[in-house]
Short mmCIF file of C-alpha atoms in Angstrom, two decimals:
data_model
loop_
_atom_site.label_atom_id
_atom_site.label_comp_id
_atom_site.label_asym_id
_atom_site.label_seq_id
_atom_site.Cartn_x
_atom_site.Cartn_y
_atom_site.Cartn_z
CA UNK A 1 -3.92 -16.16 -1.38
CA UNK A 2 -1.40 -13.59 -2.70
CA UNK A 3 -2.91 -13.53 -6.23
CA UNK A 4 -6.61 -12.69 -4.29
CA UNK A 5 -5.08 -10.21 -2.25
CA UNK A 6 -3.31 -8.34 -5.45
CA UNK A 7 -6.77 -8.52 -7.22
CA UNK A 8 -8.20 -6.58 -4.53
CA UNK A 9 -5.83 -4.25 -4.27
CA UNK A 10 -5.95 -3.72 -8.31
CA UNK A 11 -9.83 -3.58 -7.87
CA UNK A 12 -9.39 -1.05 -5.35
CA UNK A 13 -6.87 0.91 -7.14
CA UNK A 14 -9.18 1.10 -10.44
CA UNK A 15 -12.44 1.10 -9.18
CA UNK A 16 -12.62 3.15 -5.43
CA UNK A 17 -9.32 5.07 -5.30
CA UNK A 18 -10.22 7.67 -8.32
CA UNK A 19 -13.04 8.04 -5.87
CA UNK A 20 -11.60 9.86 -3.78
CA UNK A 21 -8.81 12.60 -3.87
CA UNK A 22 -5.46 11.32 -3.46
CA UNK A 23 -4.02 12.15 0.23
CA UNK A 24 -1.13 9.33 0.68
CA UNK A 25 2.29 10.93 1.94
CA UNK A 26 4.30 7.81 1.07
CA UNK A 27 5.70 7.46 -2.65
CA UNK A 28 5.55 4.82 -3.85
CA UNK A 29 1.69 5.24 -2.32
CA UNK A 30 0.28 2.71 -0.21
CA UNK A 31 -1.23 0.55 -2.51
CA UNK A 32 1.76 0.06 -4.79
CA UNK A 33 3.80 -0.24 -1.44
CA UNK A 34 1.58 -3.28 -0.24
CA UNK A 35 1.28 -4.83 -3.91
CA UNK A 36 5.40 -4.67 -3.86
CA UNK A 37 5.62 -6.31 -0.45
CA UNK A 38 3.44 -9.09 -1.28
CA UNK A 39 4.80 -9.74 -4.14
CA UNK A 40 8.41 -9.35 -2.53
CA UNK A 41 7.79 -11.26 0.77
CA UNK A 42 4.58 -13.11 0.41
CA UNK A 43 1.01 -12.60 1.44
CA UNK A 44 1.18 -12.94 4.96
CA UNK A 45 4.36 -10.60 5.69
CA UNK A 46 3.43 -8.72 2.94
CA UNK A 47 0.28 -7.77 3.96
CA UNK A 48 1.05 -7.22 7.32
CA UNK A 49 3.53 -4.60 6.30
CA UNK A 50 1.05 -2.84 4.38
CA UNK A 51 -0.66 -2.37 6.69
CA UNK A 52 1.44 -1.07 9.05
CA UNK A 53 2.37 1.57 6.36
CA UNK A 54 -1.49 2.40 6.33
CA UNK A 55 -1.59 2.91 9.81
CA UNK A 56 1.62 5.45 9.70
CA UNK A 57 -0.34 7.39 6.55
CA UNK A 58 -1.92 10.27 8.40
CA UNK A 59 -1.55 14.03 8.44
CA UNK A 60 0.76 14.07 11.62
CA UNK A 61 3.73 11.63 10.07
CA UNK A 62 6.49 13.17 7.89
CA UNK A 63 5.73 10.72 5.07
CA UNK A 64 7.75 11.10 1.77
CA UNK A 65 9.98 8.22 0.14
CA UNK A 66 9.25 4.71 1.64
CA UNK A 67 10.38 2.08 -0.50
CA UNK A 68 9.87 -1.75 0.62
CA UNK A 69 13.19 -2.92 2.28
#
């Protein structure tokens, strides 16, 4: 499962995000937070903390440096 889910994310990262401008406030970005966490703590808890730090990525958060803990 966690070498699916970093495929994706790679597939995403190369194929859909040039796509579209870049608008993450995080560094490292989103992506590369959530490939770090899987790889770090797995695919389940991994995953479910990227997305948590998808759901904080909008306009009205502070953002900035968010590294996986």
């Amino acid at each position: 499962m966690k070498i699916i889910l970093i495929k994706a994310i790679k597939f995403y990262r190369k194929y859909i995000s040039p796509l579209t401008p870049p608008r993450c406030i995080y560094y490292p970005t989103c992506s590369e937070y959530t490939l770090q966490a899987i790889d770090k703590y797995g695919a389940l808890k991994g995953s479910f903390m990227g997305i948590k730090r998808i759901l904080r990525c909008h306009p009205f958060h502070k953002g900035g440096y968010d590294p996986v803990k």
